[in-house]
Amino acid sequence: MPDSQPNNPLHGITLATIVEELEAHYGWDGLAERIDINCFKSDPSLKSSLKFLRKTPWARSKVEALYIATFSKQNPWGGH
């Protein structure tokens, strides 16, 4: 299997980095507004969010999609 993933915008970016950058950009309240999950609404922290997202594929997918929409330079809607 090749090591390179040129079409994967998340290649080489850890989940911790994704959550940290989204939290810095939107804040916990902004994340909770965009993605309705308790780890962003009730006493949010990086550690609790990562624990939940690593066990919950549908929530992780939403967080990754928000990251791509927010920070991807390939975003056709402007983005960041």
PDB file of C-alpha atoms in Angstrom:
ATOM      1  CA  MET A   1       0.000   0.000   0.000  1.00  0.00           C
ATOM      2  CA  PRO A   2       1.483   3.386  -0.931  1.00  0.00           C
ATOM      3  CA  ASP A   3       2.424   5.747   1.895  1.00  0.00           C
ATOM      4  CA  SER A   4       1.367   8.882  -0.001  1.00  0.00           C
ATOM      5  CA  GLN A   5      -2.228  10.110   0.033  1.00  0.00           C
ATOM      6  CA  PRO A   6      -2.263  13.197  -2.200  1.00  0.00           C
ATOM      7  CA  ASN A   7      -6.069  13.395  -2.329  1.00  0.00           C
ATOM      8  CA  ASN A   8      -6.587  13.054   1.428  1.00  0.00           C
ATOM      9  CA  PRO A   9      -6.681  16.561   2.973  1.00  0.00           C
ATOM     10  CA  LEU A  10      -6.337  15.047   6.468  1.00  0.00           C
ATOM     11  CA  HIS A  11      -3.226  12.983   5.693  1.00  0.00           C
ATOM     12  CA  GLY A  12      -0.613  13.591   8.378  1.00  0.00           C
ATOM     13  CA  ILE A  13      -2.959  15.582  10.642  1.00  0.00           C
ATOM     14  CA  THR A  14      -3.754  14.025  14.015  1.00  0.00           C
ATOM     15  CA  LEU A  15      -7.209  14.072  15.564  1.00  0.00           C
ATOM     16  CA  ALA A  16      -5.764  16.100  18.445  1.00  0.00           C
ATOM     17  CA  THR A  17      -4.540  18.760  16.001  1.00  0.00           C
ATOM     18  CA  ILE A  18      -7.932  18.838  14.290  1.00  0.00           C
ATOM     19  CA  VAL A  19      -9.799  19.374  17.571  1.00  0.00           C
ATOM     20  CA  GLU A  20      -7.248  21.919  18.853  1.00  0.00           C
ATOM     21  CA  GLU A  21      -7.414  24.012  15.677  1.00  0.00           C
ATOM     22  CA  LEU A  22     -11.211  23.889  15.494  1.00  0.00           C
ATOM     23  CA  GLU A  23     -11.486  24.871  19.166  1.00  0.00           C
ATOM     24  CA  ALA A  24      -9.069  27.767  18.639  1.00  0.00           C
ATOM     25  CA  HIS A  25     -11.076  28.904  15.601  1.00  0.00           C
ATOM     26  CA  TYR A  26     -14.664  28.442  16.860  1.00  0.00           C
ATOM     27  CA  GLY A  27     -14.356  27.925  20.628  1.00  0.00           C
ATOM     28  CA  TRP A  28     -16.203  25.131  22.413  1.00  0.00           C
ATOM     29  CA  ASP A  29     -19.544  26.962  22.102  1.00  0.00           C
ATOM     30  CA  GLY A  30     -19.061  27.392  18.359  1.00  0.00           C
ATOM     31  CA  LEU A  31     -18.187  23.723  17.963  1.00  0.00           C
ATOM     32  CA  ALA A  32     -21.275  22.715  19.957  1.00  0.00           C
ATOM     33  CA  GLU A  33     -23.436  24.875  17.658  1.00  0.00           C
ATOM     34  CA  ARG A  34     -22.000  23.254  14.541  1.00  0.00           C
ATOM     35  CA  ILE A  35     -21.776  19.655  15.802  1.00  0.00           C
ATOM     36  CA  ASP A  36     -24.368  18.630  18.379  1.00  0.00           C
ATOM     37  CA  ILE A  37     -22.394  16.274  20.607  1.00  0.00           C
ATOM     38  CA  ASN A  38     -22.095  16.391  24.392  1.00  0.00           C
ATOM     39  CA  CYS A  39     -18.295  16.363  24.468  1.00  0.00           C
ATOM     40  CA  PHE A  40     -18.452  19.909  23.026  1.00  0.00           C
ATOM     41  CA  LYS A  41     -21.419  21.058  25.144  1.00  0.00           C
ATOM     42  CA  SER A  42     -20.995  19.629  28.637  1.00  0.00           C
ATOM     43  CA  ASP A  43     -17.705  20.534  30.383  1.00  0.00           C
ATOM     44  CA  PRO A  44     -15.648  20.310  27.166  1.00  0.00           C
ATOM     45  CA  SER A  45     -11.961  19.500  27.148  1.00  0.00           C
ATOM     46  CA  LEU A  46      -9.486  18.238  24.596  1.00  0.00           C
ATOM     47  CA  LYS A  47      -8.985  14.971  26.493  1.00  0.00           C
ATOM     48  CA  SER A  48     -12.705  14.134  26.821  1.00  0.00           C
ATOM     49  CA  SER A  49     -13.398  15.132  23.217  1.00  0.00           C
ATOM     50  CA  LEU A  50     -10.604  12.939  21.863  1.00  0.00           C
ATOM     51  CA  LYS A  51     -11.744   9.977  23.969  1.00  0.00           C
ATOM     52  CA  PHE A  52     -15.295  10.284  22.621  1.00  0.00           C
ATOM     53  CA  LEU A  53     -14.318  10.942  19.004  1.00  0.00           C
ATOM     54  CA  ARG A  54     -11.933   7.969  18.890  1.00  0.00           C
ATOM     55  CA  LYS A  55     -14.786   5.656  19.938  1.00  0.00           C
ATOM     56  CA  THR A  56     -17.516   7.263  17.811  1.00  0.00           C
ATOM     57  CA  PRO A  57     -16.885   7.112  14.043  1.00  0.00           C
ATOM     58  CA  TRP A  58     -19.951   9.180  13.010  1.00  0.00           C
ATOM     59  CA  ALA A  59     -18.960  12.039  15.318  1.00  0.00           C
ATOM     60  CA  ARG A  60     -15.336  11.904  14.183  1.00  0.00           C
ATOM     61  CA  SER A  61     -16.498  12.112  10.561  1.00  0.00           C
ATOM     62  CA  LYS A  62     -18.473  15.265  11.331  1.00  0.00           C
ATOM     63  CA  VAL A  63     -15.484  16.858  13.072  1.00  0.00           C
ATOM     64  CA  GLU A  64     -13.171  15.952  10.174  1.00  0.00           C
ATOM     65  CA  ALA A  65     -15.680  17.344   7.648  1.00  0.00           C
ATOM     66  CA  LEU A  66     -15.917  20.611   9.609  1.00  0.00           C
ATOM     67  CA  TYR A  67     -12.116  20.836   9.701  1.00  0.00           C
ATOM     68  CA  ILE A  68     -11.880  20.358   5.933  1.00  0.00           C
ATOM     69  CA  ALA A  69     -14.665  22.869   5.284  1.00  0.00           C
ATOM     70  CA  THR A  70     -13.001  25.404   7.594  1.00  0.00           C
ATOM     71  CA  PHE A  71      -9.323  25.071   6.728  1.00  0.00           C
ATOM     72  CA  SER A  72      -8.947  23.330   3.364  1.00  0.00           C
ATOM     73  CA  LYS A  73      -7.439  25.487   0.653  1.00  0.00           C
ATOM     74  CA  GLN A  74      -9.271  23.293  -1.860  1.00  0.00           C
ATOM     75  CA  ASN A  75     -12.650  24.286  -0.404  1.00  0.00           C
ATOM     76  CA  PRO A  76     -14.704  25.581  -3.349  1.00  0.00           C
ATOM     77  CA  TRP A  77     -16.840  27.754  -1.023  1.00  0.00           C
ATOM     78  CA  GLY A  78     -14.032  30.007   0.111  1.00  0.00           C
ATOM     79  CA  GLY A  79     -13.134  28.529   3.464  1.00  0.00           C
ATOM     80  CA  HIS A  80     -10.173  29.885   5.380  1.00  0.00           C
TER      81      HIS A  80
END
